[in-house]
Amino acid sequence: MEKTKKIKIFIGLSYIALLIIFLLLFFSKFSLEEITSYEFIKNNRSYFVELKNSNLVLVSLTFLLLTILWVFPFLGFGSPVALMGGFILGKWIGTIVVVLGLSIGATFLYIFGNYFLKDLIREKFLNKYQNLEIKFKKSEFIYLLVYRFIGGIPWQISCLLPTIFNVRTTNFFFATFIGIIPQIFLAVSIGSGIEKLIDKNLEAPGFLELILSSEIYIPLIGFFILVTLSILGRKIFYKK
């Protein structure tokens, strides 16, 4: 247990240190005023479009690697990277790259948790989620797939929680890959829609114009339907 606590402290300190270094390097290049200005976003949108058009494979592979690193070791969650993926890579390629990157990163996090944090996770969460153990034993892949689809648990914890149930790494990866496609596709579509709106407007579009754009409101409607289905699914799945 003492070893586990030391590992936890080390991970926490390493994460904070890496985050501070990243922020220092980023803000040494750009000011907060710059990155929040519409002109900055529009100019960089043009840069990314030109870069994507000239070397799509390189941009996709770079974004894939950054997505993996965003999840492990930086413990990031899916929404920001999905929006950025849609903005830079577009709806379809963005969905493939983001889903693959998140799935690989989540699997690395699961493997790490299985080796180093298993006892700690069991101690903290087994009593709360013990009812899931029976379900996973019935059909590991199917219940992992449902578990990923309905969500309801913070991303980082959802990647580590299956260590309690000793699920196969391959099942974890493929269930994650398939299960997160709907929500990631909708988030990527919103990012892609924002990119298209910026391309059409010299000035920053108003909130009403943003919401009434078909590139935004269609995936938003889909997202709200998905959330509703997920909430209903959680009541059944997590029921004791």
PDB file of C-alpha atoms in Angstrom:
ATOM      1  CA  MET A   1       0.000   0.000   0.000  1.00  0.00           C
ATOM      2  CA  GLU A   2       2.893   2.358   0.815  1.00  0.00           C
ATOM      3  CA  LYS A   3       4.351   1.706  -2.641  1.00  0.00           C
ATOM      4  CA  THR A   4       0.995   2.494  -4.262  1.00  0.00           C
ATOM      5  CA  LYS A   5       0.751   5.813  -2.410  1.00  0.00           C
ATOM      6  CA  LYS A   6       4.259   6.767  -3.563  1.00  0.00           C
ATOM      7  CA  ILE A   7       3.370   5.934  -7.151  1.00  0.00           C
ATOM      8  CA  LYS A   8       0.189   8.008  -6.882  1.00  0.00           C
ATOM      9  CA  ILE A   9       2.141  10.992  -5.497  1.00  0.00           C
ATOM     10  CA  PHE A  10       4.775  10.618  -8.215  1.00  0.00           C
ATOM     11  CA  ILE A  11       2.130  10.523 -10.966  1.00  0.00           C
ATOM     12  CA  GLY A  12       0.376  13.575  -9.530  1.00  0.00           C
ATOM     13  CA  LEU A  13       3.582  15.605  -9.227  1.00  0.00           C
ATOM     14  CA  SER A  14       4.765  14.539 -12.693  1.00  0.00           C
ATOM     15  CA  TYR A  15       1.435  15.545 -14.215  1.00  0.00           C
ATOM     16  CA  ILE A  16       1.517  18.963 -12.535  1.00  0.00           C
ATOM     17  CA  ALA A  17       5.138  19.513 -13.585  1.00  0.00           C
ATOM     18  CA  LEU A  18       4.455  18.589 -17.224  1.00  0.00           C
ATOM     19  CA  LEU A  19       1.350  20.789 -17.284  1.00  0.00           C
ATOM     20  CA  ILE A  20       3.274  23.779 -15.870  1.00  0.00           C
ATOM     21  CA  ILE A  21       6.089  23.296 -18.395  1.00  0.00           C
ATOM     22  CA  PHE A  22       3.590  23.115 -21.256  1.00  0.00           C
ATOM     23  CA  LEU A  23       1.760  26.272 -20.111  1.00  0.00           C
ATOM     24  CA  LEU A  24       5.033  28.180 -19.664  1.00  0.00           C
ATOM     25  CA  LEU A  25       6.219  27.219 -23.147  1.00  0.00           C
ATOM     26  CA  PHE A  26       2.829  27.994 -24.707  1.00  0.00           C
ATOM     27  CA  PHE A  27       2.374  31.399 -23.082  1.00  0.00           C
ATOM     28  CA  SER A  28       5.975  32.343 -23.885  1.00  0.00           C
ATOM     29  CA  LYS A  29       4.864  32.245 -27.535  1.00  0.00           C
ATOM     30  CA  PHE A  30       1.304  33.608 -27.241  1.00  0.00           C
ATOM     31  CA  SER A  31      -0.521  35.914 -24.862  1.00  0.00           C
ATOM     32  CA  LEU A  32      -3.985  35.126 -23.447  1.00  0.00           C
ATOM     33  CA  GLU A  33      -5.389  38.109 -25.366  1.00  0.00           C
ATOM     34  CA  GLU A  34      -4.001  36.719 -28.631  1.00  0.00           C
ATOM     35  CA  ILE A  35      -5.363  33.197 -28.332  1.00  0.00           C
ATOM     36  CA  THR A  36      -8.850  34.420 -27.395  1.00  0.00           C
ATOM     37  CA  SER A  37      -9.113  36.872 -30.295  1.00  0.00           C
ATOM     38  CA  TYR A  38     -11.185  35.972 -33.351  1.00  0.00           C
ATOM     39  CA  GLU A  39      -8.403  37.164 -35.678  1.00  0.00           C
ATOM     40  CA  PHE A  40      -5.923  34.739 -34.063  1.00  0.00           C
ATOM     41  CA  ILE A  41      -8.349  31.822 -34.432  1.00  0.00           C
ATOM     42  CA  LYS A  42      -9.192  32.708 -38.051  1.00  0.00           C
ATOM     43  CA  ASN A  43      -5.532  33.105 -39.052  1.00  0.00           C
ATOM     44  CA  ASN A  44      -4.584  29.804 -37.470  1.00  0.00           C
ATOM     45  CA  ARG A  45      -7.575  28.152 -39.076  1.00  0.00           C
ATOM     46  CA  SER A  46      -6.136  29.152 -42.483  1.00  0.00           C
ATOM     47  CA  TYR A  47      -2.714  27.835 -41.430  1.00  0.00           C
ATOM     48  CA  PHE A  48      -4.094  24.440 -40.407  1.00  0.00           C
ATOM     49  CA  VAL A  49      -6.199  24.142 -43.580  1.00  0.00           C
ATOM     50  CA  GLU A  50      -3.148  24.807 -45.773  1.00  0.00           C
ATOM     51  CA  LEU A  51      -1.042  22.390 -43.711  1.00  0.00           C
ATOM     52  CA  LYS A  52      -3.732  19.689 -43.943  1.00  0.00           C
ATOM     53  CA  ASN A  53      -4.132  20.151 -47.694  1.00  0.00           C
ATOM     54  CA  SER A  54      -0.380  19.926 -48.277  1.00  0.00           C
ATOM     55  CA  ASN A  55       0.334  16.951 -45.988  1.00  0.00           C
ATOM     56  CA  LEU A  56      -2.774  15.253 -44.625  1.00  0.00           C
ATOM     57  CA  VAL A  57      -0.968  12.067 -43.522  1.00  0.00           C
ATOM     58  CA  LEU A  58       1.645  13.931 -41.460  1.00  0.00           C
ATOM     59  CA  VAL A  59      -0.956  16.173 -39.799  1.00  0.00           C
ATOM     60  CA  SER A  60      -3.188  13.178 -39.034  1.00  0.00           C
ATOM     61  CA  LEU A  61      -0.322  11.155 -37.521  1.00  0.00           C
ATOM     62  CA  THR A  62       0.856  14.133 -35.475  1.00  0.00           C
ATOM     63  CA  PHE A  63      -2.653  14.742 -34.153  1.00  0.00           C
ATOM     64  CA  LEU A  64      -3.007  11.018 -33.403  1.00  0.00           C
ATOM     65  CA  LEU A  65       0.195  11.063 -31.339  1.00  0.00           C
ATOM     66  CA  LEU A  66      -0.839  14.228 -29.487  1.00  0.00           C
ATOM     67  CA  THR A  67      -4.252  12.694 -28.737  1.00  0.00           C
ATOM     68  CA  ILE A  68      -2.600   9.598 -27.246  1.00  0.00           C
ATOM     69  CA  LEU A  69      -0.338  11.807 -25.117  1.00  0.00           C
ATOM     70  CA  TRP A  70      -3.352  13.916 -24.114  1.00  0.00           C
ATOM     71  CA  VAL A  71      -4.951  10.826 -22.541  1.00  0.00           C
ATOM     72  CA  PHE A  72      -1.770   9.175 -21.285  1.00  0.00           C
ATOM     73  CA  PRO A  73       0.144  10.525 -19.419  1.00  0.00           C
ATOM     74  CA  PHE A  74      -1.665  13.902 -19.299  1.00  0.00           C
ATOM     75  CA  LEU A  75      -5.001  12.309 -18.245  1.00  0.00           C
ATOM     76  CA  GLY A  76      -7.005  14.526 -20.578  1.00  0.00           C
ATOM     77  CA  PHE A  77     -10.614  13.816 -21.562  1.00  0.00           C
ATOM     78  CA  GLY A  78     -12.243  13.553 -24.964  1.00  0.00           C
ATOM     79  CA  SER A  79     -14.293  16.699 -25.632  1.00  0.00           C
ATOM     80  CA  PRO A  80     -11.536  19.315 -26.221  1.00  0.00           C
ATOM     81  CA  VAL A  81      -9.478  17.055 -28.474  1.00  0.00           C
ATOM     82  CA  ALA A  82     -12.616  16.013 -30.397  1.00  0.00           C
ATOM     83  CA  LEU A  83     -13.587  19.634 -31.081  1.00  0.00           C
ATOM     84  CA  MET A  84     -10.014  20.424 -32.142  1.00  0.00           C
ATOM     85  CA  GLY A  85      -9.911  17.309 -34.321  1.00  0.00           C
ATOM     86  CA  GLY A  86     -13.031  18.427 -36.169  1.00  0.00           C
ATOM     87  CA  PHE A  87     -11.675  21.951 -36.515  1.00  0.00           C
ATOM     88  CA  ILE A  88      -8.339  20.818 -37.980  1.00  0.00           C
ATOM     89  CA  LEU A  89      -9.073  17.542 -39.774  1.00  0.00           C
ATOM     90  CA  GLY A  90     -12.774  17.770 -40.631  1.00  0.00           C
ATOM     91  CA  LYS A  91     -15.709  15.558 -39.698  1.00  0.00           C
ATOM     92  CA  TRP A  92     -14.742  12.137 -41.067  1.00  0.00           C
ATOM     93  CA  ILE A  93     -10.959  11.997 -40.800  1.00  0.00           C
ATOM     94  CA  GLY A  94     -11.167  13.841 -37.488  1.00  0.00           C
ATOM     95  CA  THR A  95     -13.527  11.201 -36.073  1.00  0.00           C
ATOM     96  CA  ILE A  96     -11.258   8.320 -37.118  1.00  0.00           C
ATOM     97  CA  VAL A  97      -8.084   9.940 -35.748  1.00  0.00           C
ATOM     98  CA  VAL A  98      -9.634  11.115 -32.465  1.00  0.00           C
ATOM     99  CA  VAL A  99     -11.423   7.810 -31.753  1.00  0.00           C
ATOM    100  CA  LEU A 100      -8.242   5.845 -32.484  1.00  0.00           C
ATOM    101  CA  GLY A 101      -6.055   8.191 -30.430  1.00  0.00           C
ATOM    102  CA  LEU A 102      -8.410   8.200 -27.435  1.00  0.00           C
ATOM    103  CA  SER A 103      -8.753   4.410 -27.588  1.00  0.00           C
ATOM    104  CA  ILE A 104      -4.979   3.829 -27.666  1.00  0.00           C
ATOM    105  CA  GLY A 105      -4.377   6.384 -24.901  1.00  0.00           C
ATOM    106  CA  ALA A 106      -7.158   4.884 -22.767  1.00  0.00           C
ATOM    107  CA  THR A 107      -5.719   1.388 -23.272  1.00  0.00           C
ATOM    108  CA  PHE A 108      -2.254   2.549 -22.170  1.00  0.00           C
ATOM    109  CA  LEU A 109      -3.871   4.115 -19.103  1.00  0.00           C
ATOM    110  CA  TYR A 110      -5.753   0.873 -18.404  1.00  0.00           C
ATOM    111  CA  ILE A 111      -2.562  -1.215 -18.699  1.00  0.00           C
ATOM    112  CA  PHE A 112      -0.713   1.201 -16.412  1.00  0.00           C
ATOM    113  CA  GLY A 113      -3.538   1.109 -13.858  1.00  0.00           C
ATOM    114  CA  ASN A 114      -3.688  -2.675 -14.043  1.00  0.00           C
ATOM    115  CA  TYR A 115      -0.018  -2.978 -13.096  1.00  0.00           C
ATOM    116  CA  PHE A 116       0.432  -0.128 -10.620  1.00  0.00           C
ATOM    117  CA  LEU A 117      -2.923   1.112  -9.263  1.00  0.00           C
ATOM    118  CA  LYS A 118      -5.115  -1.991  -9.091  1.00  0.00           C
ATOM    119  CA  ASP A 119      -5.138  -2.324  -5.294  1.00  0.00           C
ATOM    120  CA  LEU A 120      -5.851   1.367  -4.825  1.00  0.00           C
ATOM    121  CA  ILE A 121      -8.723   1.291  -7.350  1.00  0.00           C
ATOM    122  CA  ARG A 122     -10.258  -1.797  -5.728  1.00  0.00           C
ATOM    123  CA  GLU A 123     -10.071  -0.141  -2.326  1.00  0.00           C
ATOM    124  CA  LYS A 124     -11.739   3.059  -3.539  1.00  0.00           C
ATOM    125  CA  PHE A 125     -14.353   1.778  -6.002  1.00  0.00           C
ATOM    126  CA  LEU A 126     -15.074  -1.951  -5.550  1.00  0.00           C
ATOM    127  CA  ASN A 127     -17.938  -1.502  -3.056  1.00  0.00           C
ATOM    128  CA  LYS A 128     -19.590   1.129  -5.245  1.00  0.00           C
ATOM    129  CA  TYR A 129     -19.354  -0.827  -8.506  1.00  0.00           C
ATOM    130  CA  GLN A 130     -19.295  -4.417  -7.269  1.00  0.00           C
ATOM    131  CA  ASN A 131     -22.582  -5.150  -9.042  1.00  0.00           C
ATOM    132  CA  LEU A 132     -20.818  -4.610 -12.382  1.00  0.00           C
ATOM    133  CA  GLU A 133     -18.470  -7.516 -11.706  1.00  0.00           C
ATOM    134  CA  ILE A 134     -21.286 -10.035 -12.291  1.00  0.00           C
ATOM    135  CA  LYS A 135     -22.265  -8.304 -15.536  1.00  0.00           C
ATOM    136  CA  PHE A 136     -18.707  -8.268 -16.878  1.00  0.00           C
ATOM    137  CA  LYS A 137     -18.326 -11.970 -16.104  1.00  0.00           C
ATOM    138  CA  LYS A 138     -21.470 -12.766 -18.137  1.00  0.00           C
ATOM    139  CA  SER A 139     -20.242 -11.108 -21.328  1.00  0.00           C
ATOM    140  CA  GLU A 140     -17.112  -9.027 -20.927  1.00  0.00           C
ATOM    141  CA  PHE A 141     -16.996  -7.372 -24.351  1.00  0.00           C
ATOM    142  CA  ILE A 142     -20.724  -6.566 -24.597  1.00  0.00           C
ATOM    143  CA  TYR A 143     -20.865  -4.993 -21.141  1.00  0.00           C
ATOM    144  CA  LEU A 144     -17.633  -3.095 -21.774  1.00  0.00           C
ATOM    145  CA  LEU A 145     -19.199  -1.773 -24.972  1.00  0.00           C
ATOM    146  CA  VAL A 146     -22.339  -0.629 -23.131  1.00  0.00           C
ATOM    147  CA  TYR A 147     -20.167   0.789 -20.329  1.00  0.00           C
ATOM    148  CA  ARG A 148     -18.249   2.909 -22.837  1.00  0.00           C
ATOM    149  CA  PHE A 149     -21.344   4.018 -24.732  1.00  0.00           C
ATOM    150  CA  ILE A 150     -23.393   5.252 -21.764  1.00  0.00           C
ATOM    151  CA  GLY A 151     -20.519   6.924 -19.906  1.00  0.00           C
ATOM    152  CA  GLY A 152     -21.562   8.716 -16.722  1.00  0.00           C
ATOM    153  CA  ILE A 153     -18.130   8.309 -15.100  1.00  0.00           C
ATOM    154  CA  PRO A 154     -15.208  10.761 -15.499  1.00  0.00           C
ATOM    155  CA  TRP A 155     -13.034   9.651 -18.425  1.00  0.00           C
ATOM    156  CA  GLN A 156      -9.888   8.965 -16.392  1.00  0.00           C
ATOM    157  CA  ILE A 157     -11.748   6.836 -13.819  1.00  0.00           C
ATOM    158  CA  SER A 158     -13.668   5.006 -16.552  1.00  0.00           C
ATOM    159  CA  CYS A 159     -10.332   3.933 -18.057  1.00  0.00           C
ATOM    160  CA  LEU A 160      -9.064   2.609 -14.716  1.00  0.00           C
ATOM    161  CA  LEU A 161     -12.230   1.094 -13.245  1.00  0.00           C
ATOM    162  CA  PRO A 162     -12.218  -2.068 -15.439  1.00  0.00           C
ATOM    163  CA  THR A 163      -8.953  -3.114 -13.733  1.00  0.00           C
ATOM    164  CA  ILE A 164     -11.201  -4.291 -10.877  1.00  0.00           C
ATOM    165  CA  PHE A 165     -12.845  -6.833 -13.193  1.00  0.00           C
ATOM    166  CA  ASN A 166      -9.653  -8.120 -14.906  1.00  0.00           C
ATOM    167  CA  VAL A 167     -10.967  -7.474 -18.409  1.00  0.00           C
ATOM    168  CA  ARG A 168      -8.808  -8.430 -21.390  1.00  0.00           C
ATOM    169  CA  THR A 169      -6.775  -5.608 -22.890  1.00  0.00           C
ATOM    170  CA  THR A 170      -8.014  -6.386 -26.423  1.00  0.00           C
ATOM    171  CA  ASN A 171     -11.640  -6.293 -25.262  1.00  0.00           C
ATOM    172  CA  PHE A 172     -10.992  -2.990 -23.503  1.00  0.00           C
ATOM    173  CA  PHE A 173      -9.461  -1.432 -26.633  1.00  0.00           C
ATOM    174  CA  PHE A 174     -12.125  -2.552 -29.135  1.00  0.00           C
ATOM    175  CA  ALA A 175     -15.029  -1.834 -26.773  1.00  0.00           C
ATOM    176  CA  THR A 176     -13.623   1.655 -26.190  1.00  0.00           C
ATOM    177  CA  PHE A 177     -13.041   2.208 -29.908  1.00  0.00           C
ATOM    178  CA  ILE A 178     -16.599   1.237 -30.884  1.00  0.00           C
ATOM    179  CA  GLY A 179     -18.366   2.580 -27.798  1.00  0.00           C
ATOM    180  CA  ILE A 180     -17.078   6.154 -28.008  1.00  0.00           C
ATOM    181  CA  ILE A 181     -17.716   6.622 -31.741  1.00  0.00           C
ATOM    182  CA  PRO A 182     -21.213   8.226 -31.412  1.00  0.00           C
ATOM    183  CA  GLN A 183     -20.293  10.959 -28.917  1.00  0.00           C
ATOM    184  CA  ILE A 184     -16.908  11.648 -30.524  1.00  0.00           C
ATOM    185  CA  PHE A 185     -18.462  11.904 -33.996  1.00  0.00           C
ATOM    186  CA  LEU A 186     -20.965  14.493 -32.736  1.00  0.00           C
ATOM    187  CA  ALA A 187     -18.271  16.513 -30.924  1.00  0.00           C
ATOM    188  CA  VAL A 188     -15.988  16.379 -33.992  1.00  0.00           C
ATOM    189  CA  SER A 189     -18.924  17.488 -36.173  1.00  0.00           C
ATOM    190  CA  ILE A 190     -19.423  20.556 -33.966  1.00  0.00           C
ATOM    191  CA  GLY A 191     -15.692  21.380 -34.261  1.00  0.00           C
ATOM    192  CA  SER A 192     -15.891  20.980 -38.033  1.00  0.00           C
ATOM    193  CA  GLY A 193     -19.006  23.186 -38.132  1.00  0.00           C
ATOM    194  CA  ILE A 194     -17.216  25.928 -36.177  1.00  0.00           C
ATOM    195  CA  GLU A 195     -14.339  25.805 -38.682  1.00  0.00           C
ATOM    196  CA  LYS A 196     -16.778  26.241 -41.584  1.00  0.00           C
ATOM    197  CA  LEU A 197     -18.487  29.196 -39.878  1.00  0.00           C
ATOM    198  CA  ILE A 198     -15.147  30.910 -39.279  1.00  0.00           C
ATOM    199  CA  ASP A 199     -14.274  30.401 -42.943  1.00  0.00           C
ATOM    200  CA  LYS A 200     -17.520  32.138 -43.985  1.00  0.00           C
ATOM    201  CA  ASN A 201     -17.364  35.079 -41.554  1.00  0.00           C
ATOM    202  CA  LEU A 202     -14.804  37.867 -41.433  1.00  0.00           C
ATOM    203  CA  GLU A 203     -16.184  38.945 -38.055  1.00  0.00           C
ATOM    204  CA  ALA A 204     -16.930  36.681 -35.117  1.00  0.00           C
ATOM    205  CA  PRO A 205     -20.452  35.199 -35.516  1.00  0.00           C
ATOM    206  CA  GLY A 206     -22.967  35.925 -32.750  1.00  0.00           C
ATOM    207  CA  PHE A 207     -24.288  33.244 -30.440  1.00  0.00           C
ATOM    208  CA  LEU A 208     -27.656  33.095 -32.234  1.00  0.00           C
ATOM    209  CA  GLU A 209     -25.997  32.805 -35.650  1.00  0.00           C
ATOM    210  CA  LEU A 210     -23.778  30.057 -34.272  1.00  0.00           C
ATOM    211  CA  ILE A 211     -26.665  28.022 -32.838  1.00  0.00           C
ATOM    212  CA  LEU A 212     -28.914  28.466 -35.896  1.00  0.00           C
ATOM    213  CA  SER A 213     -26.236  27.200 -38.272  1.00  0.00           C
ATOM    214  CA  SER A 214     -27.065  23.696 -39.551  1.00  0.00           C
ATOM    215  CA  GLU A 215     -23.398  22.700 -39.055  1.00  0.00           C
ATOM    216  CA  ILE A 216     -23.897  23.301 -35.324  1.00  0.00           C
ATOM    217  CA  TYR A 217     -27.540  22.667 -34.408  1.00  0.00           C
ATOM    218  CA  ILE A 218     -27.821  19.284 -36.163  1.00  0.00           C
ATOM    219  CA  PRO A 219     -24.952  17.653 -34.196  1.00  0.00           C
ATOM    220  CA  LEU A 220     -26.170  19.457 -31.057  1.00  0.00           C
ATOM    221  CA  ILE A 221     -29.619  17.874 -31.427  1.00  0.00           C
ATOM    222  CA  GLY A 222     -27.935  14.512 -31.964  1.00  0.00           C
ATOM    223  CA  PHE A 223     -25.805  15.115 -28.879  1.00  0.00           C
ATOM    224  CA  PHE A 224     -28.839  15.861 -26.678  1.00  0.00           C
ATOM    225  CA  ILE A 225     -30.591  12.710 -27.968  1.00  0.00           C
ATOM    226  CA  LEU A 226     -27.443  10.701 -27.184  1.00  0.00           C
ATOM    227  CA  VAL A 227     -27.234  12.200 -23.678  1.00  0.00           C
ATOM    228  CA  THR A 228     -30.888  11.292 -23.039  1.00  0.00           C
ATOM    229  CA  LEU A 229     -30.320   7.706 -24.189  1.00  0.00           C
ATOM    230  CA  SER A 230     -27.154   7.524 -22.093  1.00  0.00           C
ATOM    231  CA  ILE A 231     -28.972   8.700 -18.943  1.00  0.00           C
ATOM    232  CA  LEU A 232     -31.689   6.089 -19.450  1.00  0.00           C
ATOM    233  CA  GLY A 233     -29.029   3.459 -20.104  1.00  0.00           C
ATOM    234  CA  ARG A 234     -27.140   4.334 -16.923  1.00  0.00           C
ATOM    235  CA  LYS A 235     -30.232   3.770 -14.771  1.00  0.00           C
ATOM    236  CA  ILE A 236     -30.458   0.216 -16.098  1.00  0.00           C
ATOM    237  CA  PHE A 237     -26.736  -0.579 -16.343  1.00  0.00           C
ATOM    238  CA  TYR A 238     -25.675   0.706 -12.929  1.00  0.00           C
ATOM    239  CA  LYS A 239     -28.789  -0.574 -11.186  1.00  0.00           C
ATOM    240  CA  LYS A 240     -27.930  -2.862  -8.260  1.00  0.00           C
TER     241      LYS A 240
END
